[in-house]
Amino acid sequence: MAGEIYKKPILFAIVSAVVILIGTIVTMFIPMLTPQMHPKLENLKPYTPLQLVGRDVYMSEGCHYCHTQTVRPLKTEVMRYGEYSKAGEFAYDHPFLWGSKRTGPDLARIGGKYPDAWHYGHFEDPQKFFADSNMPKYGWLKDYPIDPAEAEASVKALGFPYTKADIEALKGKNKLDALVAYMQVLGTAVAKKPAAAMPVSMGDKKNPLAGNATAIATGKKLYDANCASCHGADGKGGIGPSVVDNVWLYKEGDVSDGFIYIIIAEGTSPAREIEGRTAKGGMPPYSAMFDQDKIWSMTAYIRSIQNK
Amino acid sequence: MGADYQYDNQTVKGFIVSSIFWGVVGIVIGLWISVQMWAPSWNIPPYFTYGRLRVVHTNGLAFGLGLGAIFGIFYYMVMRLCKRPLLFPKLARYHLYIFNAAIALAALSLFAGMNQSLEYAELEWPLDIGVVIMWVIFAINIMGTIIKRKEEQMYISLWFIIATVVAVAILYIVNNLSIPVTLTKSYHLFAGVNSANVEWWYAHNAVGFVFTTPILAMFYYFLPKSTGIPIYSHRLSIISFWSLVFAYLWTGAHHLVYTPLPDWIQTLGIVFTMFLIAPSWGSVVNGYYTVAADWSKMRTHYLTKFFILGITFYGLQTIQGPTQGLRVVSQLIHYTDWVPGHVHMGTMGWVTMTAAAAVYYVIPKIYNTQIYSEKIANTHFWLVLIGQLIFSITMWITGIQQGALWKVTNPDGSLAYTFMEGLVKNYPYWQMRTLGGVIFTVGMLFFIYNIYMTMKRGSLASSRA
């Protein structure tokens, strides 16, 4: 009689366990034994001791409660953050840190997007970069030196390769150094595609909004919110180069409006040639973020503050 | 039945008081982090930044308030449903001490940044071992008492209690398997996609077997007890029970929609999540039809409305949750504030509402007295209801707004809003959420005062059966 089970607690517990285990076995235990749950990209590398310490800091500070690390295969998401996340990118992640909430932006493709100096500055004072940001300050991590012995124990526990020199190199470094190193390796196993760029029709490379007062005002607003943190409120440079002098990509001499447009739209990947000048990298692309009018407006604004 | 044995009320009371204490800690931290969301200067490094406080809030409330109440009320129910004292009353007392020590150490270690970074499984491995030992102690006592019971049939609540004991043990042990590095640090045994699958199998079912089955156990016991109306359909509760505990375990992957997790696991998760509406509403319908025997109880008996509103929010929660799992909805609201809105309807509207009603029933019983003030209980009811609605509704609105702003494009296809432009639009809603939290907290203070005064006027004797 089926009704007997409601009189026999041990039998009831066993039947409950079996019922609970069916879904568990099908969706969790069996997949675990198959290769589909253990993919690895060919050029994915285990974390170095410094990066791993940075990852520990990320976990310890609960960064994953506000930042995700997975770009969904959705059009606007790929435009905003970069190539969507692949299963094979996370083979060395114990545990995964995909997160569940984006109070701040996704970080899956943050590696290499900005120079180190940007990260140091931003961790120190996020509000200096984005006035309305609600991110806590993390400059205090500088006061916490890395413990090389613990770092070595960590890479050993995970079986990651390392050298004595890697461990030696940790001496004198602090937790902020480690966190920045971790930021810079995130998502780098997948090659960056300039594909995020919108099709750009440069025409005669003349700015259609040149000298337009409304456009300059719009450009100033956009510049203050997005560019000033690196290029300075006055345009005289900081983390990034000056935009008011007459040096463009390390070479003196004026450039076309189209040149400025391309740099804003597509950023500067290392060794890229633009109008006979060679980029070294550091500037992220903005074409997915701003339409042509906005980029031309910023160009007009930059022209308006240049030292003539 | 004979009055030749006594119930151990001390342990029940101990758990309820501890639960309320950890509840206050968790709620205060909840208010604090709600302010940090719109006022970053409220972050005080290193111990009191958002990233460290949020986890104390979630653990403090889920395990301090939630589990504490569950332990106390389970012991209360099991003794009565088995018509005998606990098999090992001393062991239950040790359970109480271990519980409080574990929650205290949990809070301290999380403040210190010791975090496994698995949501709802953040505690480091030595504490995990402590928790497992505590659970075994609890399981021995509960199962032992049920085996040696003086009542032939096991009532519905006992089924949910047994399922909770079994499921939590399996979930907790598997997901906390880790590679220890030092006493205070470890790495998840599983990596990448696999780690994600194990974690969300665990985390979703932590919701299932901490926030659902134990609360249903209370609902099925205290609703008929306090209203005097028997449960509407026994058959419906049998069907609901088995289909619920069967389907829950398949659904974790709905937290991972559009991630690199294999698509078939996501789809299976979504399908079973949709199915889960049926058993969930089985209990909702059973609750409604029970009170339908005499709806005037909503007016005349103060606890009825707690149970009915509680089960209503459970019903809404179990419609909203599956809807969120659908890909088309998930892509809009996942990663936004919609999700905390959803979670808090469940925790503030269903779990806390029902558990508070159970405590209102239990405390006067074990103190041989009446509730201090029904009026205060009513005030408590309306304040927590309004607070929770403000919280959830503001988060749903701003969540949809966020999700939409992330997707809007200009005519030429470029994105219309930067991340910051989307973020600042949350601030007014986040401020309103803090207000909702304050109202809820005031409601809880009325509850605590009422319980305290009831205890003061009664006397805790080992009550006769």
Coordinates of N, CA, C and O in Angstrom, one line a residue, chain B residues 15-78:
Chain B
F15 N 15.7 29.1 20.4 CA 15.9 29.2 19.0 C 15.1 30.5 18.5 O 15.6 31.2 17.6
I16 N 13.9 30.7 19.0 CA 13.1 31.8 18.5 C 13.8 33.1 18.9 O 13.9 34.0 18.1
V17 N 14.3 33.2 20.2 CA 14.9 34.4 20.6 C 16.2 34.7 19.8 O 16.5 35.8 19.3
S18 N 17.0 33.6 19.6 CA 18.3 33.7 18.8 C 17.9 34.2 17.4 O 18.6 35.1 16.8
S19 N 16.9 33.6 16.8 CA 16.5 33.9 15.5 C 16.1 35.4 15.4 O 16.5 36.1 14.4
I20 N 15.4 35.9 16.4 CA 15.0 37.3 16.4 C 16.3 38.2 16.5 O 16.4 39.2 15.8
F21 N 17.2 37.8 17.3 CA 18.5 38.6 17.5 C 19.2 38.7 16.2 O 19.6 39.8 15.7
W22 N 19.4 37.5 15.5 CA 20.2 37.6 14.2 C 19.4 38.3 13.2 O 19.9 38.9 12.3
G23 N 18.0 38.2 13.3 CA 17.2 39.0 12.4 C 17.4 40.5 12.5 O 17.6 41.1 11.4
V24 N 17.5 41.0 13.7 CA 17.8 42.4 13.9 C 19.1 42.8 13.2 O 19.3 43.7 12.5
V25 N 20.2 41.9 13.5 CA 21.5 42.2 12.9 C 21.4 42.3 11.4 O 21.9 43.2 10.7
G26 N 20.7 41.3 10.8 CA 20.6 41.2 9.4 C 19.9 42.3 8.8 O 20.2 42.8 7.7
I27 N 18.8 42.7 9.4 CA 17.9 43.8 8.9 C 18.7 45.1 9.0 O 18.6 45.9 8.0
V28 N 19.4 45.4 10.1 CA 20.1 46.6 10.2 C 21.2 46.7 9.1 O 21.3 47.7 8.4
I29 N 21.9 45.6 8.9 CA 22.9 45.6 7.8 C 22.2 45.8 6.4 O 22.7 46.4 5.6
G30 N 21.0 45.2 6.3 CA 20.3 45.4 5.1 C 20.0 46.8 4.8 O 20.2 47.3 3.7
L31 N 19.6 47.6 5.8 CA 19.3 49.0 5.7 C 20.6 49.7 5.3 O 20.6 50.6 4.4
W32 N 21.6 49.4 6.0 CA 22.9 50.0 5.7 C 23.3 49.8 4.2 O 23.7 50.8 3.5
I33 N 23.3 48.6 3.7 CA 23.7 48.4 2.3 C 22.8 49.1 1.4 O 23.1 49.4 0.3
S34 N 21.5 49.2 1.8 CA 20.5 49.8 0.9 C 20.9 51.3 0.7 O 20.7 51.9 -0.3
V35 N 21.5 51.9 1.8 CA 21.9 53.3 1.7 C 23.2 53.4 0.8 O 23.4 54.3 0.0
Q36 N 24.1 52.4 1.0 CA 25.4 52.4 0.3 C 25.1 52.4 -1.2 O 25.9 52.9 -2.0
M37 N 24.0 51.8 -1.6 CA 23.7 51.8 -3.1 C 23.5 53.2 -3.7 O 23.8 53.4 -4.8
W38 N 23.0 54.1 -2.9 CA 22.9 55.5 -3.4 C 23.8 56.5 -2.7 O 23.9 57.7 -3.1
A39 N 24.6 56.1 -1.7 CA 25.5 57.0 -1.0 C 26.8 56.2 -0.7 O 26.9 55.7 0.3
P40 N 27.7 56.2 -1.7 CA 28.9 55.4 -1.5 C 29.8 55.8 -0.3 O 30.6 55.0 0.1
S41 N 29.6 57.0 0.2 CA 30.4 57.4 1.3 C 30.0 56.6 2.6 O 30.7 56.6 3.6
W42 N 29.0 55.8 2.5 CA 28.6 54.9 3.7 C 29.4 53.6 3.7 O 29.2 52.8 4.5
N43 N 30.3 53.5 2.7 CA 31.3 52.4 2.8 C 32.4 52.7 3.7 O 33.1 53.8 3.5
I44 N 32.7 51.8 4.7 CA 33.8 52.1 5.6 C 34.8 50.9 5.5 O 34.6 49.9 6.1
P45 N 35.8 51.1 4.6 CA 36.8 49.9 4.5 C 37.6 49.7 5.7 O 37.8 50.7 6.5
P46 N 38.1 48.5 5.9 CA 37.9 47.3 5.1 C 36.7 46.5 5.4 O 36.2 45.8 4.6
Y47 N 36.2 46.6 6.6 CA 35.2 45.6 7.1 C 33.8 46.0 6.6 O 32.9 45.1 6.6
F48 N 33.5 47.2 6.4 CA 32.1 47.6 6.2 C 31.9 48.2 4.8 O 31.2 49.2 4.6
T49 N 32.5 47.6 3.8 CA 32.2 48.0 2.4 C 31.0 47.1 1.9 O 30.7 46.1 2.5
Y50 N 30.3 47.5 0.9 CA 29.2 46.8 0.4 C 29.5 45.3 0.1 O 28.7 44.5 0.5
G51 N 30.6 45.1 -0.5 CA 31.0 43.7 -0.9 C 31.1 42.8 0.3 O 30.9 41.6 0.2
R52 N 31.4 43.3 1.5 CA 31.5 42.5 2.7 C 30.2 42.5 3.5 O 29.9 41.5 4.1
L53 N 29.5 43.6 3.5 CA 28.3 43.6 4.3 C 27.1 42.9 3.6 O 26.3 42.3 4.3
R54 N 27.1 42.9 2.3 CA 25.9 42.2 1.6 C 25.8 40.8 2.0 O 24.8 40.2 2.3
V55 N 27.0 40.1 2.1 CA 27.0 38.7 2.4 C 26.6 38.4 3.9 O 26.1 37.4 4.2
V56 N 27.0 39.4 4.8 CA 26.5 39.2 6.2 C 25.0 39.4 6.2 O 24.3 38.7 7.0
H57 N 24.5 40.3 5.4 CA 23.0 40.5 5.4 C 22.3 39.2 4.9 O 21.4 38.7 5.6
T58 N 22.8 38.7 3.8 CA 22.1 37.5 3.2 C 22.2 36.3 4.2 O 21.3 35.6 4.5
N59 N 23.5 36.0 4.6 CA 23.7 34.9 5.5 C 23.0 35.1 6.9 O 22.4 34.1 7.4
G60 N 23.1 36.3 7.4 CA 22.4 36.6 8.7 C 21.0 36.3 8.7 O 20.4 35.8 9.6
L61 N 20.3 36.7 7.6 CA 18.9 36.6 7.5 C 18.4 35.2 7.1 O 17.5 34.6 7.6
A62 N 19.1 34.6 6.0 CA 18.7 33.3 5.6 C 19.0 32.3 6.6 O 18.2 31.4 6.9
F63 N 20.2 32.3 7.2 CA 20.6 31.3 8.2 C 20.4 31.7 9.6 O 20.0 30.8 10.4
G64 N 20.6 32.9 10.0 CA 20.4 33.4 11.4 C 18.9 33.5 11.7 O 18.4 32.7 12.5
L65 N 18.2 34.3 11.0 CA 16.8 34.5 11.2 C 16.0 33.3 10.7 O 15.2 32.7 11.4
G66 N 16.2 32.9 9.4 CA 15.5 31.9 8.8 C 15.7 30.5 9.5 O 14.7 29.9 10.0
L67 N 16.9 30.0 9.4 CA 17.1 28.7 10.0 C 16.9 28.6 11.5 O 16.3 27.6 12.0
G68 N 17.2 29.7 12.2 CA 16.9 29.8 13.6 C 15.5 29.5 13.9 O 15.1 28.7 14.8
A69 N 14.6 30.3 13.2 CA 13.2 30.1 13.4 C 12.7 28.7 13.0 O 11.9 28.1 13.7
I70 N 13.3 28.2 11.9 CA 12.9 26.9 11.4 C 13.3 25.8 12.5 O 12.5 25.0 12.8
F71 N 14.5 25.9 13.0 CA 14.9 24.9 14.0 C 13.9 24.9 15.2 O 13.4 23.9 15.6
G72 N 13.7 26.1 15.7 CA 12.8 26.2 16.9 C 11.4 25.7 16.6 O 10.8 24.9 17.4
I73 N 10.9 26.1 15.5 CA 9.5 25.8 15.2 C 9.4 24.3 14.8 O 8.4 23.7 15.1
F74 N 10.4 23.8 14.1 CA 10.4 22.4 13.8 C 10.4 21.5 15.1 O 9.6 20.6 15.2
Y75 N 11.2 21.9 16.1 CA 11.2 21.1 17.3 C 9.8 21.2 18.0 O 9.3 20.2 18.5
Y76 N 9.2 22.4 17.9 CA 7.9 22.6 18.5 C 6.9 21.7 17.8 O 6.1 20.9 18.5
M77 N 6.9 21.7 16.5 CA 5.9 20.9 15.7 C 6.1 19.4 15.9 O 5.2 18.7 16.0
V78 N 7.4 19.0 15.8 CA 7.7 17.6 15.8 C 7.2 17.0 17.2 O 6.6 15.9 17.2

